Every structure is written in structure tokens, then in C-alpha cells.
mmCIF file of C-alpha atoms in Angstrom:
data_model
loop_
_atom_site.group_PDB
_atom_site.id
_atom_site.type_symbol
_atom_site.label_atom_id
_atom_site.label_comp_id
_atom_site.label_asym_id
_atom_site.label_seq_id
_atom_site.Cartn_x
_atom_site.Cartn_y
_atom_site.Cartn_z
ATOM 1 C CA UNK Z 27 1.834 1.615 21.831
ATOM 2 C CA UNK Z 28 1.991 -1.999 19.849
ATOM 3 C CA UNK Z 29 -1.209 -2.550 20.996
ATOM 4 C CA UNK Z 30 -3.010 0.455 19.463
ATOM 5 C CA UNK Z 31 -6.130 -0.224 17.638
ATOM 6 C CA UNK Z 32 -6.574 3.408 16.473
ATOM 7 C CA UNK Z 33 -9.502 3.759 18.501
ATOM 8 C CA UNK Z 34 -8.628 7.567 20.150
ATOM 9 C CA UNK Z 35 -12.298 7.224 21.291
ATOM 10 C CA UNK Z 36 -11.535 4.816 24.173
ATOM 11 C CA UNK Z 37 -8.179 5.703 24.856
ATOM 12 C CA UNK Z 38 -6.174 7.976 27.144
ATOM 13 C CA UNK Z 39 -2.709 7.987 26.107
ATOM 14 C CA UNK Z 40 -1.315 11.397 24.712
ATOM 15 C CA UNK Z 41 0.175 10.347 21.612
ATOM 16 C CA UNK Z 42 0.988 11.902 18.101
ATOM 17 C CA UNK Z 43 -1.760 10.182 16.986
ATOM 18 C CA UNK Z 44 -4.002 12.157 18.888
ATOM 19 C CA UNK Z 45 -2.326 15.970 18.576
ATOM 20 C CA UNK Z 46 -0.410 15.745 14.914
ATOM 21 C CA UNK Z 47 -0.964 19.675 13.768
ATOM 22 C CA UNK Z 48 -4.628 19.356 15.594
ATOM 23 C CA UNK Z 49 -6.086 17.000 12.654
ATOM 24 C CA UNK Z 50 -8.863 14.580 13.841
ATOM 25 C CA UNK Z 51 -8.078 11.614 12.564
ATOM 26 C CA UNK Z 52 -11.096 9.454 10.944
ATOM 27 C CA UNK Z 53 -12.184 6.892 13.496
ATOM 28 C CA UNK Z 54 -12.923 3.065 12.329
ATOM 29 C CA UNK Z 55 -16.463 1.606 12.173
ATOM 30 C CA UNK Z 56 -16.980 0.108 15.738
ATOM 31 C CA UNK Z 57 -16.114 -3.269 15.858
ATOM 32 C CA UNK Z 58 -13.499 -3.195 13.029
ATOM 33 C CA UNK Z 59 -10.007 -3.522 14.323
ATOM 34 C CA UNK Z 60 -6.603 -2.677 12.750
ATOM 35 C CA UNK Z 61 -3.443 -2.560 14.398
ATOM 36 C CA UNK Z 62 -0.867 -1.082 12.032
ATOM 37 C CA UNK Z 63 -1.244 0.971 8.826
ATOM 38 C CA UNK Z 64 1.771 1.416 6.047
ATOM 39 C CA UNK Z 65 1.326 3.601 3.398
ATOM 40 C CA UNK Z 66 2.601 2.407 -0.213
ATOM 41 C CA UNK Z 67 3.397 5.307 -2.589
ATOM 42 C CA UNK Z 68 5.295 7.037 -5.439
ATOM 43 C CA UNK Z 69 5.183 10.322 -7.159
ATOM 44 C CA UNK Z 70 4.336 9.016 -10.361
ATOM 45 C CA UNK Z 71 2.231 6.559 -11.864
ATOM 46 C CA UNK Z 72 3.405 2.794 -13.617
ATOM 47 C CA UNK Z 73 5.934 1.991 -11.010
ATOM 48 C CA UNK Z 74 4.161 -0.999 -9.851
ATOM 49 C CA UNK Z 75 2.420 0.671 -6.044
ATOM 50 C CA UNK Z 76 -0.389 -2.194 -6.477
ATOM 51 C CA UNK Z 77 2.419 -5.143 -7.049
ATOM 52 C CA UNK Z 78 4.302 -3.881 -4.357
ATOM 53 C CA UNK Z 79 1.366 -3.189 -2.103
ATOM 54 C CA UNK Z 80 0.232 -6.652 -2.864
ATOM 55 C CA UNK Z 81 3.943 -8.510 -2.339
ATOM 56 C CA UNK Z 82 3.929 -7.037 1.178
ATOM 57 C CA UNK Z 83 0.481 -8.095 1.992
ATOM 58 C CA UNK Z 84 1.210 -11.750 0.639
ATOM 59 C CA UNK Z 85 4.408 -11.679 2.500
ATOM 60 C CA UNK Z 86 2.862 -10.747 6.158
ATOM 61 C CA UNK Z 87 0.160 -13.057 5.771
ATOM 62 C CA UNK Z 88 2.465 -15.926 4.827
ATOM 63 C CA UNK Z 89 4.253 -15.078 8.092
ATOM 64 C CA UNK Z 90 1.147 -15.763 9.908
ATOM 65 C CA UNK Z 91 -0.258 -11.924 10.226
ATOM 66 C CA UNK Z 92 -3.746 -11.242 9.276
ATOM 67 C CA UNK Z 93 -3.448 -8.253 6.811
ATOM 68 C CA UNK Z 94 -5.839 -6.319 4.730
ATOM 69 C CA UNK Z 95 -5.386 -4.087 1.434
ATOM 70 C CA UNK Z 96 -7.251 -0.470 0.862
ATOM 71 C CA UNK Z 97 -7.381 0.632 -2.373
ATOM 72 C CA UNK Z 98 -6.906 4.068 -2.531
ATOM 73 C CA UNK Z 99 -6.215 4.264 -5.915
ATOM 74 C CA UNK Z 100 -10.106 5.006 -6.753
ATOM 75 C CA UNK Z 101 -9.636 5.890 -10.810
ATOM 76 C CA UNK Z 102 -7.116 2.891 -11.502
ATOM 77 C CA UNK Z 103 -8.012 0.258 -8.994
ATOM 78 C CA UNK Z 104 -5.867 -3.209 -9.742
ATOM 79 C CA UNK Z 105 -5.793 -4.846 -6.846
ATOM 80 C CA UNK Z 106 -9.173 -7.010 -6.806
ATOM 81 C CA UNK Z 107 -7.113 -8.358 -10.286
ATOM 82 C CA UNK Z 108 -4.075 -8.958 -8.483
ATOM 83 C CA UNK Z 109 -6.107 -11.225 -6.051
ATOM 84 C CA UNK Z 110 -8.256 -12.920 -8.883
ATOM 85 C CA UNK Z 111 -11.453 -10.811 -6.911
ATOM 86 C CA UNK Z 112 -14.433 -10.218 -9.017
ATOM 87 C CA UNK Z 113 -17.549 -10.550 -7.259
ATOM 88 C CA UNK Z 114 -18.934 -7.407 -5.706
ATOM 89 C CA UNK Z 115 -17.936 -6.493 -1.865
ATOM 90 C CA UNK Z 116 -21.289 -7.060 0.518
ATOM 91 C CA UNK Z 117 -22.810 -4.654 2.345
ATOM 92 C CA UNK Z 118 -25.268 -4.139 5.182
ATOM 93 C CA UNK Z 119 -27.309 -1.206 6.278
ATOM 94 C CA UNK Z 120 -24.659 0.041 9.037
ATOM 95 C CA UNK Z 121 -21.052 -1.265 7.210
ATOM 96 C CA UNK Z 122 -19.359 -3.190 4.258
ATOM 97 C CA UNK Z 123 -17.776 -6.513 4.385
ATOM 98 C CA UNK Z 124 -14.086 -6.343 2.865
ATOM 99 C CA UNK Z 125 -13.762 -9.300 0.255
ATOM 100 C CA UNK Z 126 -10.901 -11.927 1.233
ATOM 101 C CA UNK Z 127 -8.033 -13.303 -1.360
ATOM 102 C CA UNK Z 128 -7.331 -17.094 -1.448
ATOM 103 C CA UNK Z 129 -4.621 -16.428 1.271
ATOM 104 C CA UNK Z 130 -7.206 -14.722 3.585
ATOM 105 C CA UNK Z 131 -6.215 -11.028 3.151
ATOM 106 C CA UNK Z 132 -8.912 -8.441 3.209
ATOM 107 C CA UNK Z 133 -9.382 -6.305 0.310
ATOM 108 C CA UNK Z 134 -11.622 -3.196 -0.291
ATOM 109 C CA UNK Z 135 -11.497 -1.615 -3.733
ATOM 110 C CA UNK Z 136 -13.915 0.587 -5.790
ATOM 111 C CA UNK Z 137 -13.629 -1.935 -8.661
ATOM 112 C CA UNK Z 138 -15.500 -4.226 -6.170
ATOM 113 C CA UNK Z 139 -18.312 -2.023 -5.583
ATOM 114 C CA UNK Z 140 -19.009 -1.123 -9.408
ATOM 115 C CA UNK Z 141 -21.474 -2.770 -11.063
ATOM 116 C CA UNK Z 142 -19.147 -3.451 -14.275
ATOM 117 C CA UNK Z 143 -15.101 -3.550 -13.292
ATOM 118 C CA UNK Z 144 -14.572 -2.145 -16.298
ATOM 119 C CA UNK Z 145 -16.542 1.092 -15.932
ATOM 120 C CA UNK Z 146 -14.816 4.479 -15.437
ATOM 121 C CA UNK Z 147 -14.666 6.290 -12.348
ATOM 122 C CA UNK Z 148 -15.187 9.639 -13.208
ATOM 123 C CA UNK Z 149 -15.279 11.942 -10.020
ATOM 124 C CA UNK Z 150 -13.778 14.838 -8.895
ATOM 125 C CA UNK Z 151 -10.863 15.303 -6.193
ATOM 126 C CA UNK Z 152 -13.064 15.918 -3.342
ATOM 127 C CA UNK Z 153 -15.218 13.166 -3.712
ATOM 128 C CA UNK Z 154 -12.569 10.695 -4.203
ATOM 129 C CA UNK Z 155 -10.788 11.606 -1.375
ATOM 130 C CA UNK Z 156 -14.455 11.275 0.479
ATOM 131 C CA UNK Z 157 -14.710 7.534 -0.726
ATOM 132 C CA UNK Z 158 -11.070 6.943 0.646
ATOM 133 C CA UNK Z 159 -12.037 7.857 4.246
ATOM 134 C CA UNK Z 160 -15.385 5.710 3.666
ATOM 135 C CA UNK Z 161 -12.792 2.714 2.853
ATOM 136 C CA UNK Z 162 -11.677 3.341 6.280
ATOM 137 C CA UNK Z 163 -14.917 4.154 8.178
ATOM 138 C CA UNK Z 164 -17.412 1.959 6.676
ATOM 139 C CA UNK Z 165 -15.689 -1.427 6.050
ATOM 140 C CA UNK Z 166 -16.010 -4.114 9.178
ATOM 141 C CA UNK Z 167 -12.231 -4.660 8.872
ATOM 142 C CA UNK Z 168 -11.623 -8.027 10.933
ATOM 143 C CA UNK Z 169 -8.673 -8.468 13.099
ATOM 144 C CA UNK Z 170 -6.196 -6.684 11.123
ATOM 145 C CA UNK Z 171 -2.736 -6.269 11.956
ATOM 146 C CA UNK Z 172 -1.077 -4.627 9.070
ATOM 147 C CA UNK Z 173 -3.127 -2.611 6.276
ATOM 148 C CA UNK Z 174 -1.408 -1.700 3.417
ATOM 149 C CA UNK Z 175 -2.561 1.293 1.424
ATOM 150 C CA UNK Z 176 -2.102 1.378 -2.033
ATOM 151 C CA UNK Z 177 -1.922 5.008 -3.018
ATOM 152 C CA UNK Z 178 -2.674 6.755 -6.306
ATOM 153 C CA UNK Z 179 0.062 8.435 -7.926
ATOM 154 C CA UNK Z 180 1.408 11.723 -7.048
ATOM 155 C CA UNK Z 181 1.791 14.072 -4.247
ATOM 156 C CA UNK Z 182 -1.852 15.930 -4.342
ATOM 157 C CA UNK Z 183 -5.725 15.514 -2.711
ATOM 158 C CA UNK Z 184 -5.859 12.132 -2.140
ATOM 159 C CA UNK Z 185 -2.663 11.321 -0.777
ATOM 160 C CA UNK Z 186 -2.847 14.356 1.400
ATOM 161 C CA UNK Z 187 -6.027 12.899 2.321
ATOM 162 C CA UNK Z 188 -4.715 9.711 3.553
ATOM 163 C CA UNK Z 189 -2.065 10.868 5.491
ATOM 164 C CA UNK Z 190 -3.946 13.308 7.278
ATOM 165 C CA UNK Z 191 -7.447 11.377 7.668
ATOM 166 C CA UNK Z 192 -5.928 7.694 8.621
ATOM 167 C CA UNK Z 193 -3.735 6.815 11.429
ATOM 168 C CA UNK Z 194 -0.506 5.901 8.846
ATOM 169 C CA UNK Z 195 2.334 4.574 10.915
ATOM 170 C CA UNK Z 196 4.891 4.328 7.947
ATOM 171 C CA UNK Z 197 5.370 4.740 4.478
ATOM 172 C CA UNK Z 198 6.527 2.316 1.616
ATOM 173 C CA UNK Z 199 8.158 4.164 -1.726
ATOM 174 C CA UNK Z 200 7.925 2.251 -4.773
ATOM 175 C CA UNK Z 201 10.033 3.499 -7.726
ATOM 176 C CA UNK Z 202 11.462 2.356 -11.075
ATOM 177 C CA UNK Z 203 15.474 2.979 -12.263
ATOM 178 C CA UNK Z 204 15.241 5.940 -14.134
ATOM 179 C CA UNK Z 205 16.652 9.424 -13.479
ATOM 180 C CA UNK Z 206 13.667 10.960 -13.816
ATOM 181 C CA UNK Z 207 11.806 8.872 -11.541
ATOM 182 C CA UNK Z 208 14.665 9.458 -8.824
ATOM 183 C CA UNK Z 209 13.485 13.149 -9.231
ATOM 184 C CA UNK Z 210 10.011 12.016 -8.151
ATOM 185 C CA UNK Z 211 10.924 9.598 -5.378
ATOM 186 C CA UNK Z 212 12.880 12.657 -3.525
ATOM 187 C CA UNK Z 213 9.508 14.639 -3.970
ATOM 188 C CA UNK Z 214 7.722 11.665 -2.120
ATOM 189 C CA UNK Z 215 10.357 11.418 0.638
ATOM 190 C CA UNK Z 216 9.932 15.644 1.344
ATOM 191 C CA UNK Z 217 6.146 15.091 1.623
ATOM 192 C CA UNK Z 218 6.292 12.608 4.132
ATOM 193 C CA UNK Z 219 8.892 14.685 5.825
ATOM 194 C CA UNK Z 220 6.612 17.392 6.067
ATOM 195 C CA UNK Z 221 4.024 15.287 7.466
ATOM 196 C CA UNK Z 222 6.278 13.762 9.724
ATOM 197 C CA UNK Z 223 5.862 10.270 8.724
ATOM 198 C CA UNK Z 224 8.744 7.177 8.456
ATOM 199 C CA UNK Z 225 9.475 6.141 5.413
ATOM 200 C CA UNK Z 226 10.316 2.215 5.972
ATOM 201 C CA UNK Z 227 12.503 1.554 2.606
ATOM 202 C CA UNK Z 228 12.172 2.030 -0.996
ATOM 203 C CA UNK Z 229 11.493 -0.679 -3.466
ATOM 204 C CA UNK Z 230 12.831 -0.328 -6.888
ATOM 205 C CA UNK Z 231 10.694 -2.344 -9.591
ATOM 206 C CA UNK Z 232 11.861 -3.621 -12.931
ATOM 207 C CA UNK Z 233 15.279 -2.803 -11.521
ATOM 208 C CA UNK Z 234 16.799 -5.380 -13.760
ATOM 209 C CA UNK Z 235 16.526 -8.306 -15.862
ATOM 210 C CA UNK Z 236 18.183 -11.870 -14.885
ATOM 211 C CA UNK Z 237 18.944 -13.256 -18.266
ATOM 212 C CA UNK Z 238 17.785 -16.995 -18.088
ATOM 213 C CA UNK Z 239 20.437 -18.963 -19.945
ATOM 214 C CA UNK Z 240 23.761 -17.040 -18.333
ATOM 215 C CA UNK Z 241 22.223 -15.417 -15.132
ATOM 216 C CA UNK Z 242 23.771 -11.931 -15.969
ATOM 217 C CA UNK Z 243 21.869 -8.971 -14.791
ATOM 218 C CA UNK Z 244 20.531 -6.425 -17.174
ATOM 219 C CA UNK Z 245 19.983 -3.287 -16.285
ATOM 220 C CA UNK Z 246 17.077 -2.972 -19.405
ATOM 221 C CA UNK Z 247 15.453 0.936 -18.197
ATOM 222 C CA UNK Z 248 19.173 2.668 -17.484
ATOM 223 C CA UNK Z 249 21.796 2.506 -14.377
ATOM 224 C CA UNK Z 250 20.139 2.710 -10.492
ATOM 225 C CA UNK Z 251 20.671 5.549 -8.629
ATOM 226 C CA UNK Z 252 18.303 4.053 -6.088
ATOM 227 C CA UNK Z 253 21.242 3.585 -3.466
ATOM 228 C CA UNK Z 254 22.010 7.178 -3.638
ATOM 229 C CA UNK Z 255 18.748 8.602 -3.471
ATOM 230 C CA UNK Z 256 18.144 6.446 -0.070
ATOM 231 C CA UNK Z 257 21.315 7.524 1.413
ATOM 232 C CA UNK Z 258 20.780 10.801 0.697
ATOM 233 C CA UNK Z 259 17.810 10.899 3.095
ATOM 234 C CA UNK Z 260 18.633 7.931 5.556
ATOM 235 C CA UNK Z 261 16.460 5.682 4.076
ATOM 236 C CA UNK Z 262 18.434 2.098 5.295
ATOM 237 C CA UNK Z 263 16.165 -0.408 2.937
ATOM 238 C CA UNK Z 264 16.501 -0.427 -0.648
ATOM 239 C CA UNK Z 265 14.645 -3.422 -2.404
ATOM 240 C CA UNK Z 266 15.073 -4.287 -5.772
ATOM 241 C CA UNK Z 267 12.570 -6.148 -7.645
ATOM 242 C CA UNK Z 268 13.683 -8.037 -11.406
ATOM 243 C CA UNK Z 269 11.335 -7.890 -14.656
ATOM 244 C CA UNK Z 270 10.141 -11.265 -14.377
ATOM 245 C CA UNK Z 271 7.585 -12.567 -16.829
ATOM 246 C CA UNK Z 272 6.370 -15.031 -14.110
ATOM 247 C CA UNK Z 273 5.436 -12.073 -12.016
ATOM 248 C CA UNK Z 274 3.450 -10.309 -14.614
ATOM 249 C CA UNK Z 275 1.761 -13.568 -15.314
ATOM 250 C CA UNK Z 276 0.613 -14.329 -11.772
ATOM 251 C CA UNK Z 277 -0.475 -10.821 -11.793
ATOM 252 C CA UNK Z 278 -2.461 -10.995 -14.840
ATOM 253 C CA UNK Z 279 -3.896 -14.231 -13.730
ATOM 254 C CA UNK Z 280 -5.216 -13.151 -10.173
ATOM 255 C CA UNK Z 281 -2.666 -15.376 -8.645
ATOM 256 C CA UNK Z 282 -0.375 -12.908 -6.803
ATOM 257 C CA UNK Z 283 -0.431 -14.784 -3.744
ATOM 258 C CA UNK Z 284 0.919 -17.756 -5.462
ATOM 259 C CA UNK Z 285 4.463 -15.970 -6.138
ATOM 260 C CA UNK Z 286 7.344 -17.133 -3.773
ATOM 261 C CA UNK Z 287 8.212 -14.862 -1.067
ATOM 262 C CA UNK Z 288 11.288 -13.179 -0.355
ATOM 263 C CA UNK Z 289 10.803 -10.314 -2.878
ATOM 264 C CA UNK Z 290 9.888 -7.607 -0.253
ATOM 265 C CA UNK Z 291 11.329 -9.801 3.063
ATOM 266 C CA UNK Z 292 13.827 -6.925 4.319
ATOM 267 C CA UNK Z 293 10.869 -4.284 4.501
ATOM 268 C CA UNK Z 294 8.776 -6.949 5.891
ATOM 269 C CA UNK Z 295 11.550 -7.822 8.821
ATOM 270 C CA UNK Z 296 11.430 -4.321 9.585
ATOM 271 C CA UNK Z 297 7.706 -4.090 9.896
ATOM 272 C CA UNK Z 298 7.295 -7.249 12.354
ATOM 273 C CA UNK Z 299 10.218 -5.810 14.648
ATOM 274 C CA UNK Z 300 9.800 -1.821 14.623
ATOM 275 C CA UNK Z 301 5.824 -1.477 14.316
#
């Protein structure tokens, strides 16, 4: 199954993807190709899902794979800004072409479809969920090895649509080091368990601040409990990202692809070897 293209119409395999809970996965557009899909989620907003999604895509692209990002956060899309993409996507009568970042990562986001990227998307849940599936079925994704889905916060309508409609292979959960957030992480883990989806690892963003003068690490947002949460649910990989102005500046300047590698290397090692 390592060469799976997620096009069940041309496949004779009797795999979980075809049979999962009797749910029919949405098909890619004819001619599009995506091998593996990894969802990046959290039970709440503001913890850095878009940053982690971008870092994962950049790291795998740096390793020689073709990557893509499907920005499923329709009302708060930030992936185009992180990569410095401000031009509208190009479409034909038959499909939409994803935009490309400078490093080659393919991107589809609501913000590159709007006439003004500051225009709010004031839609109800079913319409937003439908747009997510359109990003899968109507975009001409080109030879993608790994697609990362930047999920909206929570465990509601849109995340459920992604998990049930797209052939998600695994999940990465993002958190920050507050006790309240660790409870929210457990909600995300339990949702993935309900849907029989494996969690690759947990990324704790804003985990610490390393003093540039003395080199000491300071826990600005309190003591981290992420290792205990991960151990409780058998999640082996835990990545911790620092509070670093260089990271924030790169994202704000649309240059997330210029950040050095290594931030999410353990998760990317697992993705390369196991998926």
C-alpha cells in the first residue's frame, strides 16, 4: 500500500480506506496525485497549527519530497501569509491550480481565492465543510508525496469532515504548555482514537524561551506536562518548539521556508520511514 494514490476506483485492494465505517472517501480530481495525507490538529486555536504545518511541509520538501498544504481553516487561513503567497490561484473550467511557494510546496487556501485577502469568510458550517472537500476534489494536486492539512481548531464539523472525507493516514497534534491545553489535547487524541487514526506525535509550541545571553531555558507559560500526556496515550514522539522572535519574524515576512531545519525532524523521520 506504500504506492497508494487514494484513487479507489482503479484499485482492487480491500483496505481500511475503502471499508472504514462504510464512509465513501472523496476522490481526487482526475489527473491529480497525492500519496499520503497528514492532518495537523489541536483542540483549540492559537497554539500554532499553521506554523507546525508549514515547518513539516518545508522539512519534507527539504528532504527531496514533493509536499502540499491544504489549508482547511477557512475562516482563519494563514498559510499563504507564512509562505509569502498573495496572488490569487488560477483556475480553469475543470480544475483549480494550487499556488506554489518559493520552495516548491503546493498550497491551496481560501485566502488565495478571495478578491481581498482581508475579507472575512462568514459562512455556516456545512458550507465551510463543503469547501474543504472541494479543495481535495477540484484542485489539480501534482505528484504530491506528502500533503499536510492545516485543520481549524476544535473537534467539530470541519475536522470531522476532513477525517471522514479525506484519506487521512495519520495525525500530528499541536499544543502549548498550559495545563488547560493539555486537557484539550486529550480531547483531540480521543477523537482520533474514535476514528481509528494513528497519532504520529505531539508538538508543543512556545514550550520555552532560551536566553540568548546565558543559554538557560525559561518556561514562560508554565511547567510542561506534555510528556505525561503523551505517555498516557502511548505517543512516542514529542517535539518542543521554542519562543523565538526569528520564527515569528519569518512567518510574518512570508519566509517560513527560510527557517533552518530540525524543528520537527523526529516527526519527519517517522513520516519518511513509516508512512
